Amino acid sequence: MTQAELFFPRPATPPSPLFNFHEPSAAAAALEDTEDEPRDAFSAKLIDYPHSSADAVRVAEQRFRRELEKQLGADVLPAMRAFQNASESSDTDLTKREIALAARWVKAYDAARTAGFRDLGDTDEAYFEVKAI
């Protein structure tokens, strides 16, 4: 900044008409569309829980689902299917991707189960069932 700019400031220039700050650009709209890609829908249900507290069950199911989505992201159903395929067939019938997804499912399910059962207490026979909807 020079002394002339300091002591004799110029008036602010009006905003450029090329930019409209109220409407998103076409590029921004295209990015928003890709972020909202539909994920595979699944349900998680707590089975064989001996206590009948509906609120506790609902919270546990939400925690389980949230942790499963955190671990696997959009790969929840593909990983579950890969695990089911791996448990029903031999290793030679599976692709490397299916084996990797099945291994991720085991780790993610264990972490989600731990998160889901965190505040439930006695849960020897209870388990979470995951189904595609």
Coordinates of C-alpha atoms in Angstrom, one line a residue:
M1 CA 0.0 0.0 0.0
T2 CA 1.4 3.4 -1.0
Q3 CA 0.9 6.7 0.9
A4 CA -1.5 7.9 -1.8
E5 CA -3.7 4.8 -1.3
L6 CA -3.5 5.2 2.4
F7 CA -4.5 8.9 2.6
F8 CA -6.7 9.1 -0.5
P9 CA -8.6 5.8 -0.7
R10 CA -10.6 5.0 -3.8
P11 CA -14.2 3.9 -3.5
A12 CA -14.8 0.2 -3.4
T13 CA -15.5 -1.3 -6.8
P14 CA -19.0 -2.8 -7.2
P15 CA -19.2 -6.6 -7.4
S16 CA -18.7 -8.1 -10.8
P17 CA -21.9 -9.0 -12.6
L18 CA -20.2 -12.2 -13.8
F19 CA -20.6 -13.8 -10.4
N20 CA -23.9 -14.5 -8.9
F21 CA -23.5 -15.4 -5.2
H22 CA -27.1 -16.5 -4.8
E23 CA -27.4 -19.2 -7.4
P24 CA -25.0 -22.2 -7.5
S25 CA -23.1 -22.6 -10.7
A26 CA -23.6 -25.6 -13.0
A27 CA -20.3 -27.1 -11.7
A28 CA -21.4 -26.9 -8.1
A29 CA -24.8 -28.4 -9.0
A30 CA -23.0 -31.3 -10.7
L31 CA -20.9 -31.9 -7.6
E32 CA -24.0 -31.9 -5.3
D33 CA -25.6 -34.6 -7.5
T34 CA -22.7 -37.0 -7.2
E35 CA -22.6 -36.6 -3.4
D36 CA -26.1 -37.8 -3.0
E37 CA -25.6 -41.2 -4.7
P38 CA -28.0 -43.6 -3.2
R39 CA -26.4 -46.1 -0.9
D40 CA -27.6 -49.7 -0.6
A41 CA -30.3 -49.8 2.1
F42 CA -30.1 -52.3 4.9
S43 CA -31.7 -52.9 8.2
A44 CA -30.0 -53.9 11.5
K45 CA -32.2 -55.7 14.1
L46 CA -31.2 -56.9 17.5
I47 CA -32.4 -60.6 17.9
D48 CA -32.9 -62.7 21.0
Y49 CA -32.3 -59.8 23.5
P50 CA -33.7 -61.0 26.8
H51 CA -34.8 -57.6 28.1
S52 CA -37.7 -55.8 26.6
S53 CA -36.7 -52.2 26.8
A54 CA -37.7 -50.8 23.4
D55 CA -35.6 -47.6 23.8
A56 CA -32.4 -49.5 24.7
V57 CA -32.9 -51.9 21.7
R58 CA -33.5 -48.9 19.3
V59 CA -30.4 -47.1 20.6
A60 CA -28.3 -50.3 20.3
E61 CA -29.5 -50.9 16.7
Q62 CA -28.7 -47.3 15.8
R63 CA -25.2 -47.5 17.3
F64 CA -24.6 -50.8 15.5
R65 CA -25.8 -49.4 12.1
R66 CA -23.8 -46.2 12.6
E67 CA -20.6 -48.1 13.4
L68 CA -21.1 -50.5 10.5
E69 CA -21.5 -47.6 8.1
K70 CA -18.5 -45.9 9.6
Q71 CA -16.3 -49.0 9.0
L72 CA -17.6 -50.0 5.6
G73 CA -19.2 -46.9 4.0
A74 CA -21.0 -47.8 0.9
D75 CA -19.6 -51.3 0.9
V76 CA -22.0 -52.7 3.7
L77 CA -24.1 -54.9 1.5
P78 CA -21.3 -56.0 -0.9
A79 CA -19.1 -56.9 2.1
M80 CA -22.0 -58.8 3.7
R81 CA -22.7 -60.7 0.5
A82 CA -19.0 -61.5 0.1
F83 CA -18.9 -62.9 3.6
Q84 CA -21.9 -65.0 2.9
N85 CA -20.3 -66.3 -0.3
A86 CA -17.1 -67.0 1.5
S87 CA -18.8 -69.0 4.2
E88 CA -20.7 -71.1 1.7
S89 CA -17.9 -71.8 -0.8
S90 CA -14.2 -72.6 -1.0
D91 CA -11.4 -70.1 -1.3
T92 CA -10.7 -71.1 -4.9
D93 CA -14.2 -70.0 -5.9
L94 CA -13.8 -66.5 -4.7
T95 CA -12.0 -63.5 -6.2
K96 CA -9.4 -61.5 -4.3
R97 CA -11.9 -58.6 -4.0
E98 CA -14.5 -60.9 -2.4
I99 CA -12.0 -62.3 0.1
A100 CA -10.9 -58.8 1.0
L101 CA -14.5 -57.6 1.4
A102 CA -15.3 -60.7 3.5
A103 CA -12.4 -59.9 5.8
R104 CA -13.5 -56.3 6.1
W105 CA -17.0 -57.5 7.0
V106 CA -15.7 -59.6 9.9
K107 CA -13.7 -56.7 11.4
A108 CA -16.6 -54.2 10.8
Y109 CA -19.2 -56.5 12.2
D110 CA -17.2 -57.1 15.3
A111 CA -16.6 -53.4 15.9
A112 CA -20.3 -52.6 15.3
R113 CA -21.4 -55.5 17.6
T114 CA -19.1 -54.1 20.3
A115 CA -20.6 -50.6 19.8
G116 CA -24.2 -51.9 19.8
F117 CA -23.8 -54.0 22.9
R118 CA -22.0 -51.3 24.8
D119 CA -24.7 -50.4 27.3
L120 CA -26.9 -53.5 27.2
G121 CA -25.5 -55.6 29.9
D122 CA -26.2 -59.4 29.7
T123 CA -26.3 -60.3 26.0
D124 CA -25.0 -63.9 25.8
E125 CA -27.5 -65.1 23.1
A126 CA -28.3 -61.8 21.4
Y127 CA -27.0 -60.9 18.0
F128 CA -27.5 -58.3 15.3
E129 CA -29.2 -59.4 12.0
V130 CA -28.4 -57.4 8.9
K131 CA -30.7 -57.6 5.9
A132 CA -30.9 -55.7 2.6
I133 CA -34.2 -53.8 2.1

